[in-house]
Every structure is written in C-alpha cells, then in structure tokens.
Short mmCIF file of C-alpha atoms in Angstrom, two decimals:
data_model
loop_
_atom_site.label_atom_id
_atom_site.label_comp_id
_atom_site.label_asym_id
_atom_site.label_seq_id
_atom_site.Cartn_x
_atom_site.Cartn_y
_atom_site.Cartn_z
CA UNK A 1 208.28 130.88 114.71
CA UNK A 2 208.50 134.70 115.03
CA UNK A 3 210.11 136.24 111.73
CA UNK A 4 211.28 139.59 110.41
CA UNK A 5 211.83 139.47 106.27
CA UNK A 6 213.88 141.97 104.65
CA UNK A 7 215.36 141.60 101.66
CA UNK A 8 218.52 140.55 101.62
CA UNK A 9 219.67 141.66 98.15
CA UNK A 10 220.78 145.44 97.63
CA UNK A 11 218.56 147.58 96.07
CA UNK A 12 220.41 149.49 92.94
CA UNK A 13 218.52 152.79 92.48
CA UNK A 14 219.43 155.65 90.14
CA UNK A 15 220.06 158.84 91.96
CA UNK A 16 216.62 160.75 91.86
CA UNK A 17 214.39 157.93 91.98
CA UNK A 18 212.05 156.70 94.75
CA UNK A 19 213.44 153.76 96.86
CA UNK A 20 211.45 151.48 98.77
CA UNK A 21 211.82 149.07 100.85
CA UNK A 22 209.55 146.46 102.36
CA UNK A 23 209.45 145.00 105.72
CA UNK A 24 207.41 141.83 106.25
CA UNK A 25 206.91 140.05 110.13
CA UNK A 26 205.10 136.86 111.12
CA UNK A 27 204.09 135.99 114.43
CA UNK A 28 204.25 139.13 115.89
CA UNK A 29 201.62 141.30 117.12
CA UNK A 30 203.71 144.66 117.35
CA UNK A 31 202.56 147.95 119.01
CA UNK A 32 204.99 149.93 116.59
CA UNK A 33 207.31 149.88 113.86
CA UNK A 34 210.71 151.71 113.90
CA UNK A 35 213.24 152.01 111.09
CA UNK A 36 216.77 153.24 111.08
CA UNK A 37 219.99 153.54 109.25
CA UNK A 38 223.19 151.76 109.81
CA UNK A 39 226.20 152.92 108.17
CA UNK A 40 229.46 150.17 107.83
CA UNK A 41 231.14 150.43 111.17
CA UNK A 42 228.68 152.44 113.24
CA UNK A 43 225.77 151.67 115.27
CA UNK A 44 222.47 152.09 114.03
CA UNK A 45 220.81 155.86 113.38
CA UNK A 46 217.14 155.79 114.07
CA UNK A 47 214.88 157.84 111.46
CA UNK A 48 211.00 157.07 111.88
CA UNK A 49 208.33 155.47 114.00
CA UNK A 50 205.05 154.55 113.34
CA UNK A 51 202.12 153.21 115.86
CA UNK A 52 199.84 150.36 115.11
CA UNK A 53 196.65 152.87 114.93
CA UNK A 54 198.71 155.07 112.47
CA UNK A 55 199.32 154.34 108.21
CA UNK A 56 201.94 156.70 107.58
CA UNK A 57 204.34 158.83 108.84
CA UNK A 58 206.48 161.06 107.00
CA UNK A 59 209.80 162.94 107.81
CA UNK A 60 211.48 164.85 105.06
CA UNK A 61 212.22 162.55 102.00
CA UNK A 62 210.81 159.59 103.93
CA UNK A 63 207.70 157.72 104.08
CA UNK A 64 206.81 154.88 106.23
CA UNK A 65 203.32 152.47 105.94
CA UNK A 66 202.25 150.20 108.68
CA UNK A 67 199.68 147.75 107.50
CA UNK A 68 198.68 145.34 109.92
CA UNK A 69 196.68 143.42 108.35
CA UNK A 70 199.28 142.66 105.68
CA UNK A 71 201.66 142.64 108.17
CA UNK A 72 203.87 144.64 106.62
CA UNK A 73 206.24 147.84 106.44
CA UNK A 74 206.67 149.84 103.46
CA UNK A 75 209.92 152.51 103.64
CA UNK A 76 210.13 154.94 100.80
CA UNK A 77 213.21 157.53 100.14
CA UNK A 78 211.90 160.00 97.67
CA UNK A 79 214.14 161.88 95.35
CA UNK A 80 217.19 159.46 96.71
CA UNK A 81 220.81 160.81 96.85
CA UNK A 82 224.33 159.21 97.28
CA UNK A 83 224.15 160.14 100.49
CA UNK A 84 221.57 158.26 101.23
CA UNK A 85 223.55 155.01 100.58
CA UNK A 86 223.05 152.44 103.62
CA UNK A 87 221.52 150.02 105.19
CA UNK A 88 218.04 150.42 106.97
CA UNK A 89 216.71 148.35 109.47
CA UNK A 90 213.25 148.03 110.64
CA UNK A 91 212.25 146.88 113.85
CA UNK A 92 209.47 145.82 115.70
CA UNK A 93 208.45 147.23 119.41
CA UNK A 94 206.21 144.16 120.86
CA UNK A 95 205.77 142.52 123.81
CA UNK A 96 206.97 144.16 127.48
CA UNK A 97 208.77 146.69 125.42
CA UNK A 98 210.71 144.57 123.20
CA UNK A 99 212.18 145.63 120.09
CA UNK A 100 212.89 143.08 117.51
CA UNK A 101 215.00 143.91 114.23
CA UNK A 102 214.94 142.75 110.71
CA UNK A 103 218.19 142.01 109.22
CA UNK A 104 218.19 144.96 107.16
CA UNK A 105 218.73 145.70 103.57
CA UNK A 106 221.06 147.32 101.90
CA UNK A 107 220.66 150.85 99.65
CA UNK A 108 222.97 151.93 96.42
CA UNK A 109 221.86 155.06 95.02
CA UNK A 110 223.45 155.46 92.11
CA UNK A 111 225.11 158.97 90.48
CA UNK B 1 224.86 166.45 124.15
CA UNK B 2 227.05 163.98 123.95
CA UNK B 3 225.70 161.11 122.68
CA UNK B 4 226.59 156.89 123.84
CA UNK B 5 229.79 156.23 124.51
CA UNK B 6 230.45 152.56 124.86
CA UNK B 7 234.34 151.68 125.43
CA UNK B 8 236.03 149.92 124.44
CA UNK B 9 235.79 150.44 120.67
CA UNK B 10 237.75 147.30 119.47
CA UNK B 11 239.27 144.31 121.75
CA UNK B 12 240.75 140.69 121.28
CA UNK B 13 240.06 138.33 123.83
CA UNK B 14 241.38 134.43 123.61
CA UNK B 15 238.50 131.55 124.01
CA UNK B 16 237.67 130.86 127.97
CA UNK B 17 238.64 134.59 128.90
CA UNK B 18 236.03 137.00 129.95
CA UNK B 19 235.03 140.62 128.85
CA UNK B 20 233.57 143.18 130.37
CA UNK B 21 232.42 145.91 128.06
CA UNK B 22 230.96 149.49 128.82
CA UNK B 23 228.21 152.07 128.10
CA UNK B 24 227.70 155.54 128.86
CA UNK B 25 224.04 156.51 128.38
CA UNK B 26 223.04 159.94 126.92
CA UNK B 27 222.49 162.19 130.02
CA UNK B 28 218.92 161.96 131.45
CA UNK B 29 218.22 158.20 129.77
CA UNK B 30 217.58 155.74 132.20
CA UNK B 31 216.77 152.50 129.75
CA UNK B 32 219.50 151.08 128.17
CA UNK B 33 219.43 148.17 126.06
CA UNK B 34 222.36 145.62 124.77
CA UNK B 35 222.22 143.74 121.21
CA UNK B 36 224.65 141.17 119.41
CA UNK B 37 225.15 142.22 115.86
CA UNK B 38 226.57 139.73 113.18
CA UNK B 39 226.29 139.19 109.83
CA UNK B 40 224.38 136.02 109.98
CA UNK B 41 221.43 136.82 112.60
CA UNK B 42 221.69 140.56 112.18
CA UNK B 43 221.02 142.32 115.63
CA UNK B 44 219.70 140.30 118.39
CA UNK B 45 218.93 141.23 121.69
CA UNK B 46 220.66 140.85 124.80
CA UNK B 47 218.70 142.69 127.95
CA UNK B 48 217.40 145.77 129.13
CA UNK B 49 218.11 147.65 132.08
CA UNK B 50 215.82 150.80 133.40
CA UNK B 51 216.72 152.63 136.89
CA UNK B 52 219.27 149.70 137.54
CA UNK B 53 216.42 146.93 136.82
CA UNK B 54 216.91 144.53 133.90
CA UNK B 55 213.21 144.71 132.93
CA UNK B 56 213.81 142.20 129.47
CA UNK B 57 216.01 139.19 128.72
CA UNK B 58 217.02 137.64 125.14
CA UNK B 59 217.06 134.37 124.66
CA UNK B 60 221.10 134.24 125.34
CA UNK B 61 222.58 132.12 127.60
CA UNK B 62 223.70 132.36 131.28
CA UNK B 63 227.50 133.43 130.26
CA UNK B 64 225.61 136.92 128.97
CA UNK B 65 225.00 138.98 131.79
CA UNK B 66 224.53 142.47 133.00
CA UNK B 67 223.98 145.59 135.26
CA UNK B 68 222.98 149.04 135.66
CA UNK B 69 224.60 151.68 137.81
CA UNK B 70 222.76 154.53 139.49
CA UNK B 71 224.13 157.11 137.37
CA UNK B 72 222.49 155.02 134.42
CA UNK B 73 226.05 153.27 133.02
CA UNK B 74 225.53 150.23 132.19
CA UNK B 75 228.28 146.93 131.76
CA UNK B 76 227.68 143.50 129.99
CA UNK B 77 230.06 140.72 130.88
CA UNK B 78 230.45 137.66 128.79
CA UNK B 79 232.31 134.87 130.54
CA UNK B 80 233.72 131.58 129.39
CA UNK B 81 233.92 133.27 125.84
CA UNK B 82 233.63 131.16 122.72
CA UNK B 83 234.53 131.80 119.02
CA UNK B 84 231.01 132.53 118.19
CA UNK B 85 230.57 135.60 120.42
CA UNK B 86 232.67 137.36 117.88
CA UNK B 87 230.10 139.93 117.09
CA UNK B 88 229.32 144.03 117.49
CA UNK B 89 227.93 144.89 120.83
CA UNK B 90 225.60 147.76 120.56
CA UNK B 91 224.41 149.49 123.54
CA UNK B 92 221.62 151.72 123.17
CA UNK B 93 219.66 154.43 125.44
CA UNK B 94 216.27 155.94 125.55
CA UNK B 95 214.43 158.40 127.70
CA UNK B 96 211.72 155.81 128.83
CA UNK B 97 210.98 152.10 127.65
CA UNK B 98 208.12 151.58 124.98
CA UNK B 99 207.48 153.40 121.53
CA UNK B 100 210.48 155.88 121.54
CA UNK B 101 213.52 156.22 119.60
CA UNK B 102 216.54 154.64 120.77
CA UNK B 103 220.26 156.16 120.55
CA UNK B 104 222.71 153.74 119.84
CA UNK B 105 226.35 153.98 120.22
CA UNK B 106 229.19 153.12 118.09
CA UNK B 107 229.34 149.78 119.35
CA UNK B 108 232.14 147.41 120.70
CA UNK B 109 233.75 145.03 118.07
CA UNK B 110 234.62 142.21 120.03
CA UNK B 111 237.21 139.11 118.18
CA UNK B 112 237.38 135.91 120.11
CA UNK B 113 240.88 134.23 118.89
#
C-alpha cells in the first residue's frame, strides 16, 4: 500500500543547531515534493518545492533533498530559532495532480 | 491580498445533520482543493475543483461532496454526519493544478455531538 513515513516523535533541538527532518514514501512515483509548516490551530504554510529532476532546493535557512532512488526527503533548518517551533509536513504531488501528505513531525527548538 | 477565507471557523453539528462549509479562494486561483485533518490519519484528501470541474476524488465516501462556483468559491457538504467526521476541514487554492504551492486557509473545525 502507498505510504508516507514521518517521524512521529518530536525532534528536541538546541536553539542554533541544524534540524532535520526526513521524509520517507513507498509506492509512490511522485513528480515533486512539497513541505510546509503547520502551526496548532491554523492551516498549513507552504515553504519549499522540489521536482523529481532536481536534488536540492534551498530558501533562506532551509534545505530540501529529493532522492528518488532512496525514496526519500531530507528537510534541514539551519541555525534553528524558537520561532521556528512547528510542525512540517511534506507532501507528495503524484498522479493527475494529486498531492499526498505525510503526517508530519513535530519541531522544539530549544532556548 | 487577502488570502482563503473558509467560514465558518468553528461549528457543532448533532449525528444525522448535515453541514455545508465554505471557501473563498485567493483572487485569481481557480483550483481549489478540500482535505480532512485529524490527529490519527493526518491530512487526507477530499476533491479538487478547477474552473467549476472536480478534476480529483479521495477515497471518501458518497456523503462527501462538493462544488465550484464561477467566481471560484467553492462549498463541501457532508450529509448524514457521523461522530468520526469530527475533523479540520482545510480548503486550499492555487493558481493552476500540478507542481505549485498551495494556500491554505485557516480551516473549519467541525465537532459532531
């Protein structure tokens, strides 16, 4: 069956330090990769995408991989702050324009 | 520019009754999309609608349905509600379907009592 793995346990991370998260998918053959930020009580804020023909995209602090063979995701938050305290979705765009999402996992950064 | 506006923000409906909830695209977006959030299965979702067609269906059942108005607005309706559609209803808009960024709104937190 299809499957989008994030990990469900928050990541802890001292403020400062490099956070990454990892975003793993099985039976999917996706054309892209998004990943965005959900705060409690709001909808979801979207931050990167990256194409199946690209390995990295960066934005700012943030650093996505896409490796298909692997099939996975790789989210990075360099020099994390407080603010930066969520949780972050990925999601896959396969199919006729379908967009599938992980479950998310949840970020602490730490003062 | 204003960004989704999906009303209403909170509501309490009794098992049996029917919703209707609402979304106001960002101006110029003509896909919007519709997805069940809940703790357990996360988002899942619902349909898509571009220039008043519903171009993709989640696996949801029949009491899940939807529509698109010209001016891009889009309703879902769930009828015959049941405990378990107790969820967040996101509604989200893009400029065109495919590899773009979707804008979601703040969602509708729906309680079924």
């Amino acid at each position: 069956s299809q499957k989008i793995e994030q990990n469900s346990e928050a990541l802890n991370i001292q403020e400062g330090k490099t956070a990454t998260l990892t975003c793993n998918y099985t039976n999917y053959s996706p054309a892209y990769l998004q990943w965005y930020r959900q705060d409690p009580g709001r909808g979801p804020v979207f931050l990167l995408l990256i194409r199946e023909n690209e390995k990295e995209k960066r934005k700012e602090r943030l650093k996505v991989t896409f490796d298909t063979t692997l099939k996975q995701s790789l989210f990075h938050i360099t020099a994390s702050q407080p603010a930066d305290s969520a949780t972050y979705l990925c999601a896959l765009g396969y199919g006729n324009n379908r967009l599938a999402f992980g479950k998310g996992n949840q970020v602490v950064v730490i003062p | 520019k204003a960004g989704v506006t999906q009303t209403p923000r909170y509501l309490i409906k009794t098992r049996g009754q029917q919703v209707t909830l609402s979304c106001s695209p960002i101006s110029g977006h003509r896909s919007v999309s519709w997805y069940q959030q809940t703790p357990g299965q996360g988002l899942q979702f619902l349909f898509e609608y571009f220039s008043e067609t519903q171009r993709n269906k989640g696996n949801f059942p029949g009491r899940f349905s939807g529509r698109q108005f010209s001016n891009s607005r889009s309703e879902m309706n769930v009828s015959t509600l049941e405990l378990g559609d107790s969820a967040l209803y996101l509604c989200a808009s893009s400029s065109r379907t495919g590899d773009t960024e979707a804008f979601f709104g703040q969602g509708t937190r729906l309680t079924v009592v």
